[in-house]
CSV table of C-alpha atoms in Angstrom, one decimal:
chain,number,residue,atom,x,y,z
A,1,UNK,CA,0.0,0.0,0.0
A,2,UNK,CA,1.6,3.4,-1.1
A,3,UNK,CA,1.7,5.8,1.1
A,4,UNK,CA,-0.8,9.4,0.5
A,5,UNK,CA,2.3,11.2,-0.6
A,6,UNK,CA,4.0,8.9,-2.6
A,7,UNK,CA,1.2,8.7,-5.3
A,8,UNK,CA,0.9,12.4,-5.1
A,9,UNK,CA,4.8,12.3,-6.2
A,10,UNK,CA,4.5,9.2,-8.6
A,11,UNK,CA,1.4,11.2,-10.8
A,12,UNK,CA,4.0,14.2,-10.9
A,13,UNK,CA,7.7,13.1,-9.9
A,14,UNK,CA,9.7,15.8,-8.7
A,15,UNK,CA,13.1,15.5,-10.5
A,16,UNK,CA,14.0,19.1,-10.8
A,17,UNK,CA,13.9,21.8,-8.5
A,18,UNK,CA,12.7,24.2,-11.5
A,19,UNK,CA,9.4,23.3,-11.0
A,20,UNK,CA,8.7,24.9,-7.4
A,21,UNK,CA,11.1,28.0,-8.5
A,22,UNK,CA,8.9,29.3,-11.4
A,23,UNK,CA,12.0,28.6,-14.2
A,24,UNK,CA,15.1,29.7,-11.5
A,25,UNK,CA,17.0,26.6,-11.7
A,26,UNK,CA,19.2,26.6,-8.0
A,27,UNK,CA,19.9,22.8,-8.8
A,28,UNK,CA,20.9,20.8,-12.1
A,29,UNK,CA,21.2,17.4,-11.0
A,30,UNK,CA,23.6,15.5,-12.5
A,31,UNK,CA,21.5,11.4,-12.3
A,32,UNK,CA,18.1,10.3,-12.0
A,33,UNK,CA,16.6,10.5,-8.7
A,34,UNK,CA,15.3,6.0,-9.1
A,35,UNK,CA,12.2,6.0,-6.5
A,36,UNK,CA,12.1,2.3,-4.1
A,37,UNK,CA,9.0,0.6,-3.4
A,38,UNK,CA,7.2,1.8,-0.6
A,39,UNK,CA,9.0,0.3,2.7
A,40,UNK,CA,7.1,-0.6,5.9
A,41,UNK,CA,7.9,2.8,7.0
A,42,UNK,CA,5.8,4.4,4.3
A,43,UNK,CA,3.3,2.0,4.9
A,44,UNK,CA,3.3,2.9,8.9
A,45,UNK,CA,3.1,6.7,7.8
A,46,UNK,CA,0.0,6.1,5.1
A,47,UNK,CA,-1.7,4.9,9.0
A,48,UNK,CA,-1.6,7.8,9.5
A,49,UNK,CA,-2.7,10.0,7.0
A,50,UNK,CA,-6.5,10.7,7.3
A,51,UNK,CA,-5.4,11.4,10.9
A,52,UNK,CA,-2.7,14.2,10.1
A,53,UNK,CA,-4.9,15.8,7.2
A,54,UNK,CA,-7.6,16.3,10.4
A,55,UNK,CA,-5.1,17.2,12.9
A,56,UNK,CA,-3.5,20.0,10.4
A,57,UNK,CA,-6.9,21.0,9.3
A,58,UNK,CA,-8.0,21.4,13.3
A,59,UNK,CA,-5.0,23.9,13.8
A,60,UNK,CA,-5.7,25.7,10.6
A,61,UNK,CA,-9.1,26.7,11.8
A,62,UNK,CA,-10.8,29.9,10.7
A,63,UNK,CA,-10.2,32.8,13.6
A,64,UNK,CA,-7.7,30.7,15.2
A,65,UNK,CA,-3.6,30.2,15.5
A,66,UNK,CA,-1.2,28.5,17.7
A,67,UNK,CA,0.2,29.3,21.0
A,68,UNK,CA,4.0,28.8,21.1
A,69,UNK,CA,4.9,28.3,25.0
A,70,UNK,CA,7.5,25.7,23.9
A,71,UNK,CA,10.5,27.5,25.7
A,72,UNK,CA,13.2,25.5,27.1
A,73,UNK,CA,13.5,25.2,31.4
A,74,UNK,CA,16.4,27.9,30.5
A,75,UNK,CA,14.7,30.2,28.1
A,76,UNK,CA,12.0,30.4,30.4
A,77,UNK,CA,14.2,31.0,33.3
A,78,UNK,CA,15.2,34.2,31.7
A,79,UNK,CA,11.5,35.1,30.8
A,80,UNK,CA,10.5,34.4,34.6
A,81,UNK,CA,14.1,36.6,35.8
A,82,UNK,CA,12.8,39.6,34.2
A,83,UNK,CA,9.9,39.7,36.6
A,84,UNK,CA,12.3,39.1,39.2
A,85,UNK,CA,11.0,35.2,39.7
A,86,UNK,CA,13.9,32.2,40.3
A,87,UNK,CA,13.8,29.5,37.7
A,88,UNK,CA,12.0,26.5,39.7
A,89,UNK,CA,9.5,24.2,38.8
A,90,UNK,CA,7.0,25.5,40.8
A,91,UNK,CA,7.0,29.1,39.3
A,92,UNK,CA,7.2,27.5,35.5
A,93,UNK,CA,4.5,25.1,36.5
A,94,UNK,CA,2.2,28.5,37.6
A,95,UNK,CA,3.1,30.7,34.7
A,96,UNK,CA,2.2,27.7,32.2
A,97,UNK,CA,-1.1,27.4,34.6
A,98,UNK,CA,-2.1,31.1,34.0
A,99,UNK,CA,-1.6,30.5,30.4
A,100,UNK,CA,-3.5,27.3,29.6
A,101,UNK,CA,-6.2,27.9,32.2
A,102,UNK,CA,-7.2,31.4,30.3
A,103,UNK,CA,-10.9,31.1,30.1
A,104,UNK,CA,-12.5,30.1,26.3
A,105,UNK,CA,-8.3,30.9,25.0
A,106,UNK,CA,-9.8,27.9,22.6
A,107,UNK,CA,-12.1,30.9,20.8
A,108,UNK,CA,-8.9,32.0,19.4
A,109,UNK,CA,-6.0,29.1,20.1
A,110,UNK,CA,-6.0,26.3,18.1
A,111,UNK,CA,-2.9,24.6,19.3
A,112,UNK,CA,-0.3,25.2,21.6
A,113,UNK,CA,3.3,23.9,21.2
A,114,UNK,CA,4.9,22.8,24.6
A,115,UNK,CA,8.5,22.0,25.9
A,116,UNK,CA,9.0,18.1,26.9
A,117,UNK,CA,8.4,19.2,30.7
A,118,UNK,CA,5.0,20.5,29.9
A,119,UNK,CA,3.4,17.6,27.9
A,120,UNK,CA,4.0,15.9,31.1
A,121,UNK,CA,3.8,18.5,33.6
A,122,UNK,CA,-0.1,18.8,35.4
A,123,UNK,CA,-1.6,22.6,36.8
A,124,UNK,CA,-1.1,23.8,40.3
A,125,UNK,CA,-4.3,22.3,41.0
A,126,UNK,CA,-3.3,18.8,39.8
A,127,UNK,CA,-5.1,18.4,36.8
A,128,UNK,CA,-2.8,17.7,33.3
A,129,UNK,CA,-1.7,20.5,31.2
A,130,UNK,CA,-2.6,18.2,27.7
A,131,UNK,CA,-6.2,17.4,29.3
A,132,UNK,CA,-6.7,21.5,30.3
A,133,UNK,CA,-5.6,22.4,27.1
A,134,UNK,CA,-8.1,19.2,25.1
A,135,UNK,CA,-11.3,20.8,27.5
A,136,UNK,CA,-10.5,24.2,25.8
A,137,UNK,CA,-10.8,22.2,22.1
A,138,UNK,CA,-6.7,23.1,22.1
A,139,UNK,CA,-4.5,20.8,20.0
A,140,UNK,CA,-1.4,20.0,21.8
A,141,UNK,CA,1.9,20.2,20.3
A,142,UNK,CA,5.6,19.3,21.2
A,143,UNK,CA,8.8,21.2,20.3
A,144,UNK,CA,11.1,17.9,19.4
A,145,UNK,CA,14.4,19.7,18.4
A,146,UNK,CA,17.9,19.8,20.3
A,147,UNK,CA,18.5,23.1,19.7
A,148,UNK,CA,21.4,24.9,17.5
A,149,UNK,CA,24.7,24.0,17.5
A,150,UNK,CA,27.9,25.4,14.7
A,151,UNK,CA,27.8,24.2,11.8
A,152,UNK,CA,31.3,23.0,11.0
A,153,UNK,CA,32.7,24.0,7.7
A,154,UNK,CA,30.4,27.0,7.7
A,155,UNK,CA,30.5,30.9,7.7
A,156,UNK,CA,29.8,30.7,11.5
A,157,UNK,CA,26.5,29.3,10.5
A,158,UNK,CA,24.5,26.6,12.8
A,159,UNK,CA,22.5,23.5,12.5
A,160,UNK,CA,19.9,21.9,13.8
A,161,UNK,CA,20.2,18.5,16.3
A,162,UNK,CA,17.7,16.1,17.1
A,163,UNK,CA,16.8,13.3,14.7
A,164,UNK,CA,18.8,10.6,16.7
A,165,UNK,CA,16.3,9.0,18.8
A,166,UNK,CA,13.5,11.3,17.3
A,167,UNK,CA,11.5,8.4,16.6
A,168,UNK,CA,10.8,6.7,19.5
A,169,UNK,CA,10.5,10.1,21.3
A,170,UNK,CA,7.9,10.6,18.6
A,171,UNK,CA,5.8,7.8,19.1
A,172,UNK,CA,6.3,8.4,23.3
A,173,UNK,CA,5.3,12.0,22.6
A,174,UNK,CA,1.7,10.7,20.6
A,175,UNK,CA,0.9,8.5,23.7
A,176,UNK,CA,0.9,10.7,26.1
A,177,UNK,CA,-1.6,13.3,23.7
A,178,UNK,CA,0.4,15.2,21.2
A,179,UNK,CA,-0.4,15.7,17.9
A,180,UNK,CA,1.9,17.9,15.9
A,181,UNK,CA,5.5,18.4,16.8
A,182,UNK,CA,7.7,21.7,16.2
A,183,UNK,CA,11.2,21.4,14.8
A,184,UNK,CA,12.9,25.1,14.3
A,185,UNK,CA,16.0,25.8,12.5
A,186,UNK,CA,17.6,29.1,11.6
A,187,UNK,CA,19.6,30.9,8.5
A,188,UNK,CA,20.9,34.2,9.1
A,189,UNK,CA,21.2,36.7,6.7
A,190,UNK,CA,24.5,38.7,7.3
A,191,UNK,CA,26.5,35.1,7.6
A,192,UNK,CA,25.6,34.3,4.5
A,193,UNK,CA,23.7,32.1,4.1
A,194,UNK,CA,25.9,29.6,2.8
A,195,UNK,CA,24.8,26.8,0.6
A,196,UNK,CA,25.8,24.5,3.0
A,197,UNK,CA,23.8,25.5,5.6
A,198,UNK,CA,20.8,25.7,3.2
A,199,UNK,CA,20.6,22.6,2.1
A,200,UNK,CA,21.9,21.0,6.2
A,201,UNK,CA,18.4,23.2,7.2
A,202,UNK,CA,16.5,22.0,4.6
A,203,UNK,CA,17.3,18.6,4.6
A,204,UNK,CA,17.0,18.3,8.6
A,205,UNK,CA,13.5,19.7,8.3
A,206,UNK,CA,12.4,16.9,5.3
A,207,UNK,CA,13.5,14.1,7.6
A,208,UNK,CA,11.9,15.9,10.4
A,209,UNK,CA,9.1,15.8,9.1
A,210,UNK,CA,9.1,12.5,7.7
A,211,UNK,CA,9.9,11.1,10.6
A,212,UNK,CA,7.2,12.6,12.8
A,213,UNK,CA,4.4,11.5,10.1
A,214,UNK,CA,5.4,8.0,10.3
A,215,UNK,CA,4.5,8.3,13.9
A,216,UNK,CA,1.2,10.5,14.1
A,217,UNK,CA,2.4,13.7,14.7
A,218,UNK,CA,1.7,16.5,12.2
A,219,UNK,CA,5.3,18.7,11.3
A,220,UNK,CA,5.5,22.2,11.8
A,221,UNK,CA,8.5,22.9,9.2
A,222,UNK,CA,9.8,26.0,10.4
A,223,UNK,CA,13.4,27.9,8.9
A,224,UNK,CA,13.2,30.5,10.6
A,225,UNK,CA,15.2,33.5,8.7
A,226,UNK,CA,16.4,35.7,11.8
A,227,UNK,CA,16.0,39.4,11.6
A,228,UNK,CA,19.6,40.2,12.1
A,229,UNK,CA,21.1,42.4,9.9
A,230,UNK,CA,21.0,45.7,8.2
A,231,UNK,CA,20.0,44.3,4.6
A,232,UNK,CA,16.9,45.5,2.6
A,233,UNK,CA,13.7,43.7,2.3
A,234,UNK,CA,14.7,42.7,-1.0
A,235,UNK,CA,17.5,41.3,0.4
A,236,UNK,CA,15.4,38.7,2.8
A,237,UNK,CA,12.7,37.8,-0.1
A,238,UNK,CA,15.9,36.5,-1.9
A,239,UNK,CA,17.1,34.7,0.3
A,240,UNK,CA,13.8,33.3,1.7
A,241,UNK,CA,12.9,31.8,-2.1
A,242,UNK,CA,16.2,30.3,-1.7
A,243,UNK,CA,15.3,28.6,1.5
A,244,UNK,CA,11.4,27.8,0.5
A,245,UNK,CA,12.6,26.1,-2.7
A,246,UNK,CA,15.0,23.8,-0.9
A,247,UNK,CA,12.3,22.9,1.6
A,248,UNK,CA,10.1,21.9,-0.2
A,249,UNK,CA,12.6,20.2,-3.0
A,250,UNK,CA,13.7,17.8,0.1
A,251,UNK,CA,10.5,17.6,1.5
A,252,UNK,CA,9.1,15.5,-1.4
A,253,UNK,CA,12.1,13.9,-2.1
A,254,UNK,CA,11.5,12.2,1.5
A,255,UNK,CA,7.5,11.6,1.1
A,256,UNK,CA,6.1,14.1,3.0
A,257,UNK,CA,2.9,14.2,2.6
A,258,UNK,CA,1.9,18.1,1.8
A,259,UNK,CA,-1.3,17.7,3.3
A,260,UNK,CA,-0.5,17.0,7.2
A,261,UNK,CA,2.0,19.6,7.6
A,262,UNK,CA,2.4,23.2,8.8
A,263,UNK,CA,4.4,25.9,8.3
A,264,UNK,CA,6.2,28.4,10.6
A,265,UNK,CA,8.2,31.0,8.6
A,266,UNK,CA,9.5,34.1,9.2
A,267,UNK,CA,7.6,37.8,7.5
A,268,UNK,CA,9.7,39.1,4.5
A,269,UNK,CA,10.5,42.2,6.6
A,270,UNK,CA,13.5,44.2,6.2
A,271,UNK,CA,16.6,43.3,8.8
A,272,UNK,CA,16.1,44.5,12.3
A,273,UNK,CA,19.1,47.3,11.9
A,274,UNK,CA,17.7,48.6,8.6
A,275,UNK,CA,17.2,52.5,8.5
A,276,UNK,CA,14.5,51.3,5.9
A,277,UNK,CA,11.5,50.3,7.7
A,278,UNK,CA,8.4,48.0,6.0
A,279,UNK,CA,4.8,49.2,6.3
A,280,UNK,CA,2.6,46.2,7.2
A,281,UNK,CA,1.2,46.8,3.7
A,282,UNK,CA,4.9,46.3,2.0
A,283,UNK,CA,5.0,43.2,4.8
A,284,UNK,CA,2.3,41.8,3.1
A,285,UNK,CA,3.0,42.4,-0.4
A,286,UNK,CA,6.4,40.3,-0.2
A,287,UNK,CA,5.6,37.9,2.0
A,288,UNK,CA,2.1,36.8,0.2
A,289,UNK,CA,4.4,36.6,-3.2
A,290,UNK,CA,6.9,34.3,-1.5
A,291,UNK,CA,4.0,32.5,-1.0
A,292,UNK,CA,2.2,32.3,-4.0
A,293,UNK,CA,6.0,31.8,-5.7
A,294,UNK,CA,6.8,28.5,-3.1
A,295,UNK,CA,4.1,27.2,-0.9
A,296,UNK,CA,1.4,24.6,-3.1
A,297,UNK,CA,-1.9,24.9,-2.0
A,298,UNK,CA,-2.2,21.4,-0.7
A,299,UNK,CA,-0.5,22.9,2.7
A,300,UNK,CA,-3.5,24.1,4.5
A,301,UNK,CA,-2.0,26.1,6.8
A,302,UNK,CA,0.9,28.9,7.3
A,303,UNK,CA,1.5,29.6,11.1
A,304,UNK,CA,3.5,32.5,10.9
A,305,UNK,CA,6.5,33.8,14.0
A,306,UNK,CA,6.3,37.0,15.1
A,307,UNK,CA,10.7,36.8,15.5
A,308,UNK,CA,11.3,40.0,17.8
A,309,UNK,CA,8.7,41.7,16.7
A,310,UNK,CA,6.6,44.2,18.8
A,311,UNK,CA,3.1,42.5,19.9
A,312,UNK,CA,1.4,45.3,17.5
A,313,UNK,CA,3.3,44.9,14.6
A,314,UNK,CA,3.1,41.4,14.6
A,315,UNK,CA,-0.9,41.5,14.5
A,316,UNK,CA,-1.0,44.1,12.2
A,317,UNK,CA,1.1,42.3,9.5
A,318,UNK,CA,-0.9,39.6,9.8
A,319,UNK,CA,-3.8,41.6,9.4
A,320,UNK,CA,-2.7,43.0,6.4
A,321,UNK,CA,-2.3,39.8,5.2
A,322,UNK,CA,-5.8,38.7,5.4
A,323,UNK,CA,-7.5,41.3,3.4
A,324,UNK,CA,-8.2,39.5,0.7
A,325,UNK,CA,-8.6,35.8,0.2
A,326,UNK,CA,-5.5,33.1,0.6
A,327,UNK,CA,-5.2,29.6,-1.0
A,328,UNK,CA,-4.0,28.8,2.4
A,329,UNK,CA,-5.3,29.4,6.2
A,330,UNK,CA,-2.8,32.6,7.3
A,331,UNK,CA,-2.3,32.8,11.2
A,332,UNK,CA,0.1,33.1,13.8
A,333,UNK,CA,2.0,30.8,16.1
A,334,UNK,CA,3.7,33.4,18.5
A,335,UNK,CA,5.6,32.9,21.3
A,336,UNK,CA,6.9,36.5,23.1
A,337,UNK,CA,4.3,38.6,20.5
A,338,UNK,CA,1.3,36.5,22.7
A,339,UNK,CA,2.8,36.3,26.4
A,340,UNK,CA,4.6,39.6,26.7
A,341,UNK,CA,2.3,41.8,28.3
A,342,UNK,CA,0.6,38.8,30.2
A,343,UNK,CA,3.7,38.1,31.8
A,344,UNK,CA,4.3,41.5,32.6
A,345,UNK,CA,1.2,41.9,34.3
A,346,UNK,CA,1.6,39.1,36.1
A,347,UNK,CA,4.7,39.9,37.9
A,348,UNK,CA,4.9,36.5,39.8
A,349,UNK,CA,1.8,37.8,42.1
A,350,UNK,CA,-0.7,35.5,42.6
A,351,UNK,CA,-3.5,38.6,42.9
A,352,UNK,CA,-2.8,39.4,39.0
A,353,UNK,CA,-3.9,36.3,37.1
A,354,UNK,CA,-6.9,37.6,36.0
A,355,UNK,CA,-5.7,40.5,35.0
A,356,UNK,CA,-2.5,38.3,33.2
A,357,UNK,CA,-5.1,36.1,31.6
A,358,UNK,CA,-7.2,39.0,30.1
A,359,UNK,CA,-4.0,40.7,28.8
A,360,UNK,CA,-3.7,37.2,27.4
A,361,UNK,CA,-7.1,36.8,25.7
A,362,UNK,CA,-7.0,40.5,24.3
A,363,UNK,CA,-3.7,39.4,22.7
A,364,UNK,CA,-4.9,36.3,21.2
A,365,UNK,CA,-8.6,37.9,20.3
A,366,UNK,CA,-6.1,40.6,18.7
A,367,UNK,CA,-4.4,37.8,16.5
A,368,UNK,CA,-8.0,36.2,15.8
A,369,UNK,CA,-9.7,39.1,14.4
A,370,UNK,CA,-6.4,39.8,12.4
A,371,UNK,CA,-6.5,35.6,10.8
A,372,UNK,CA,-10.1,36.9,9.6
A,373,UNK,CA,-8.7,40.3,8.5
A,374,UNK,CA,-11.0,42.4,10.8
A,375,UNK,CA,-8.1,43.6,13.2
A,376,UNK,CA,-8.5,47.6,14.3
A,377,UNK,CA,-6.2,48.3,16.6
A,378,UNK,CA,-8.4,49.5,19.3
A,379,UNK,CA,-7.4,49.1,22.7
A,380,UNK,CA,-3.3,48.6,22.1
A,381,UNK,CA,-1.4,50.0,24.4
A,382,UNK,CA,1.8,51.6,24.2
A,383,UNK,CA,3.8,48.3,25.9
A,384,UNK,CA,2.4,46.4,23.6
A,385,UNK,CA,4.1,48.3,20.6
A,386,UNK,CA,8.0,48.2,21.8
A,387,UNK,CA,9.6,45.8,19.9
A,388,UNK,CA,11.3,42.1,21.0
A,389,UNK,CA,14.3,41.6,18.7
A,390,UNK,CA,17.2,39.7,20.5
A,391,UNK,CA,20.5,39.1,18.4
A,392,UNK,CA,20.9,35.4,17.1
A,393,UNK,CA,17.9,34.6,19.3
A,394,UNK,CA,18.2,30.3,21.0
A,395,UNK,CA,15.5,29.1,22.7
């Protein structure tokens, strides 16, 4: 039995790259790419497929984007530090409480991506995060990357780690309630990018994904082009159809099945130290043509990162992308540019979680209206429009 991507691939074979970059050849390959016979793996993934086509369709839900609280023990350490909390347990268990326990956050979450210790962590009050977030009509997700590490032979470039071991992690990760998995890799503008490290993000992602279809989980792809840098905007749309068209070219050459996946990419904005800066109008423009130029239709669903920027901006490039119909379901998955003014509000105190879980809700309702295209602005405040870039950002 073939698998649901494989006889998408055998009707129209993908032997050249040409065909996702509109007639820029990147690659001329030199032999014949010969296609096996389906192995047992292929077989285990086709299991799978009405499943992930739901799952991916359930996060790409009209009105409704993801929730990234997938930081590492560290990262969040240093979120908690600048509320002046110590980095135990207990006060990550009660921040990730506030969060999840929001009243109706499913009106306008769809799913939320969580670090290993939270898939298995419970509330203050005993009850499981995954169960919390199911009652809310929440998908949960699981961040499955190692992080960055140098990328030898590179420009000071990095890679990706984590595929050792990432299927039996997988498959532990779908038993206890996950459903998608996050994997996020960077390519940075002023070091390059390299060819190398291209093709090492690329191909990482493709067996990523592969990998977590076989075993239930629906891939969020996610090269994340950092903002670092002075370069132009028409410096980042080049190099993001670069990156897009080797995606995707190693994507089907490992049988991913378009269908029951995500993806997380950056905006086409101009590099944070630019004196030129992008209207969410010019946002829009590029990013919805690097779209149209890379992403097929099949994908139902692009979960864009807000990467450093300000709570406001974020929403309102989103916005502008959803002012006129999209072959695709346009929405967020934001980490900082959804919790940044919660956990500010918070401050650690037990008498602010209401008020930290309406600062919360107003955030995502912000990012819901702007998925439908009906964001105003009304009611922003002035914290929520100062900006969150930090250089060569690891998390």
């Amino acid at each position: 039995m073939a698998s649901a991507s494989a006889t998408i691939l055998k009707s129209s074979p993908v032997l050249d790259k040409c065909e996702w970059v509109k007639g820029q050849t990147l690659r001329q390959p030199s032999v014949f790419v010969v296609r096996c016979n389906p192995t047992s793996a292929s077989i285990r993934a086709a299991s799978y497929a009405d499943e992930l086509v739901k799952t991916a369709k359930t996060v790409a839900s009209p009105g409704r984007g993801i929730l990234a609280m997938d930081e590492s023990n560290a990262t969040c350490g240093k979120r908690l530090a600048s509320i002046g909390l110590e980095n135990t347990e207990a006060n990550r268990q009660a921040y990730r409480t506030l969060l999840v326990t929001a009243p109706g956050l499913g009106d306008y979450i769809s799913g939320a991506i969580l670090f290993e210790e939270t898939l298995y962590q419970s509330t203050v009050d005993g009850k499981k995060i995954v169960d919390i977030l199911v009652d809310q009509k929440i998908v949960p997700g699981i961040k499955v990357d190692k992080g960055l590490v140098p990328l030898a032979g590179s420009n000071d470039e990095s890679w990706c780690q984590g595929l050792d071991g990432l299927a039996s992690r997988s498959a532990a990760y779908y038993e206890q309630g996950a459903r998608f998995a996050k994997w996020r890799t960077v390519v940075s503008i002023p070091n390059g990018p390299s060819a190398l490290a291209v093709k090492e993000a690329a191909w990482g992602l493709a067996r990523y994904a592969a990998i977590s279809q076989d075993n239930g989980l629906v891939p969020i792809v996610e090269p994340e082009i950092l903002l670092d840098g002075d370069h132009g905007i028409d410096r980042t749309f080049e190099v993001a159809q670069k990156v897009w068209a080797e995606v995707f070219f190693y994507l089907a050459e490992n049988n991913v099945l378009f269908e029951g996946i995500l993806l997380k990419p950056s905006m086409v904005t101009p590099g944070a130290g630019s004196k030129d800066k992008a209207t969410p109008q010019q946002v829009a423009d590029y990013t919805l043509k690097l779209l149209h130029r890379r992403i097929p239709p099949a994908v139902p669903g692009i979960m864009f990162l807000s990467g450093g920027q300000s709570e406001v901006e974020a929403t309102s490039n989103l916005n502008a992308m959803n002012q006129s119909p999209n072959p695709w379901h346009v929405s967020f998955s934001y980490a900082r540019a959804l919790q940044n003014t919660s956990l500010k509000t918070w401050a650690g105190r037990p008498e602010n979680v209401k008020a930290a879980q309406d600062a919360l809700l107003f955030r995502a309702k912000s990012n819901s209206l702007a998925q439908l295209g009906k964001y105003t602005g009304e009611g922003e405040t002035f914290e929520a429009t100062k900006g969150m870039f930090v250089k060569g950002y690891y998390y």
